[in-house]
Short mmCIF file of C-alpha atoms in Angstrom, two decimals:
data_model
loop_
_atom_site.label_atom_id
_atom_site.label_comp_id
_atom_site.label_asym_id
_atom_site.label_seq_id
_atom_site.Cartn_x
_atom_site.Cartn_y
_atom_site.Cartn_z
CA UNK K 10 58.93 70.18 143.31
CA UNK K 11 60.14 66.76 142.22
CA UNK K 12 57.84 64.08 142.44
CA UNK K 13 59.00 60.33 143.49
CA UNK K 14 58.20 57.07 141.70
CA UNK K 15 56.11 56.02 144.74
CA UNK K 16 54.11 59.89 143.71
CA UNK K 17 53.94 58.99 140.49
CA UNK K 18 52.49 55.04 140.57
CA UNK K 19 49.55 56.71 143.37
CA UNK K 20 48.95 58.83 140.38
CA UNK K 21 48.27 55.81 138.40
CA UNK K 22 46.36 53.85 140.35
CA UNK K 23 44.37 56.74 141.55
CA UNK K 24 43.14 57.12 137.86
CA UNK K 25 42.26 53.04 136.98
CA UNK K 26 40.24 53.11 140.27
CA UNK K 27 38.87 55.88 138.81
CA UNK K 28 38.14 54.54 135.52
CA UNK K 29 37.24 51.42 136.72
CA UNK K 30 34.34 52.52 138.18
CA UNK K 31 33.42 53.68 135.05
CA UNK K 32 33.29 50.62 133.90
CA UNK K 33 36.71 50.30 131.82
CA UNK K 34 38.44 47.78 131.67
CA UNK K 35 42.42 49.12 132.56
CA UNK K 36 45.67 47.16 132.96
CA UNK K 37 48.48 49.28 135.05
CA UNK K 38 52.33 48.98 133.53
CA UNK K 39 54.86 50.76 135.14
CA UNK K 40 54.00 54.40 133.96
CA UNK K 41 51.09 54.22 132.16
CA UNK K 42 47.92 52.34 131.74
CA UNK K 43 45.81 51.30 128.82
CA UNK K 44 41.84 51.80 129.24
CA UNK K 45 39.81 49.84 127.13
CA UNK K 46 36.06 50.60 126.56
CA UNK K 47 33.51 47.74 125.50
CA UNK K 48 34.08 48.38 121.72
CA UNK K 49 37.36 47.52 121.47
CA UNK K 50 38.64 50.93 121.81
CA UNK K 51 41.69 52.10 124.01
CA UNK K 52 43.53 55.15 125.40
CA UNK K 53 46.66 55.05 127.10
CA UNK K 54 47.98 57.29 129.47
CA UNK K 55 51.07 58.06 131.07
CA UNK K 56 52.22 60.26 134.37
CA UNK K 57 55.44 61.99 133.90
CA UNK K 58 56.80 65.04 136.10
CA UNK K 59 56.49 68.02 133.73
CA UNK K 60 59.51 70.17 133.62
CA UNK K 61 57.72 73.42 132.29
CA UNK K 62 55.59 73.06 135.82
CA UNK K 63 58.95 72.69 138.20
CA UNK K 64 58.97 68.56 137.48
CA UNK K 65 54.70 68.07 139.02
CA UNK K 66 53.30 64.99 137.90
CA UNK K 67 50.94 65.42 134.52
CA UNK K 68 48.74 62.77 132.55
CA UNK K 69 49.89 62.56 129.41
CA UNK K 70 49.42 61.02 126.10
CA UNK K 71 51.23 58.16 124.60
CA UNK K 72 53.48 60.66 122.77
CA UNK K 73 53.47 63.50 125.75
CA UNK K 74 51.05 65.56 125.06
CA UNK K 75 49.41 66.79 128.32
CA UNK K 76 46.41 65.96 129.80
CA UNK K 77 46.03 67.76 132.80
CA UNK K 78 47.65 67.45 135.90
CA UNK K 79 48.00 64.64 137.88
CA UNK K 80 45.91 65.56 141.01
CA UNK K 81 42.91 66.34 138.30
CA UNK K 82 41.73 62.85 138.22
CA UNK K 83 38.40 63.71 137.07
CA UNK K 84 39.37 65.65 134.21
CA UNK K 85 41.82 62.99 133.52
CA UNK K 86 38.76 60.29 133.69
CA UNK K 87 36.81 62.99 130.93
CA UNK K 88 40.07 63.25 128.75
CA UNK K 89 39.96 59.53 128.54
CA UNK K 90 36.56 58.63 127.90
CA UNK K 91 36.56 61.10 125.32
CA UNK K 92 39.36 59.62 123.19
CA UNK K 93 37.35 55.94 123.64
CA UNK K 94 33.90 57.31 122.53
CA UNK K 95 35.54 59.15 119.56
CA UNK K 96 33.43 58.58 116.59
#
């Protein structure tokens, strides 16, 4: 299943609502966001439609490594806060 851009941006925005209310501080570009956490730290995530999974939309790391998929907003949220409270 191919996803569309307007599949893809919901995606998005689904997961800086998301972290917002978490308390991050996140600025939306066109495929990805950047969350930044109090300390200065950031994360940025992308959605892209994964081609191994028949093209469904997947968070993914700055460099494409997979997050989880894009309708798992909450693990995406966990993924995310992990990488900013990295010690």
């Amino acid at each position: 299943m191919m996803s569309t851009d307007d599949d893809r941006q919901r995606a998005l925005h689904a997961l800086a609502a998301a972290l917002r209310g978490q308390g991050y501080r996140v600025t939306v570009f066109h495929w990805y966001l950047v969350a930044e956490s109090h300390e200065g730290r950031s994360a940025e995530v992308w959605v892209q439609g994964r081609a191994s999974d028949n093209g469904r939309l997947w968070f993914t790391g700055p460099g494409g490594t997979p997050i989880c998929e894009a309708e798992q907003t909450t693990n995406a949220v966990v993924a995310v806060k992990g990488v900013l409270h990295r010690r």
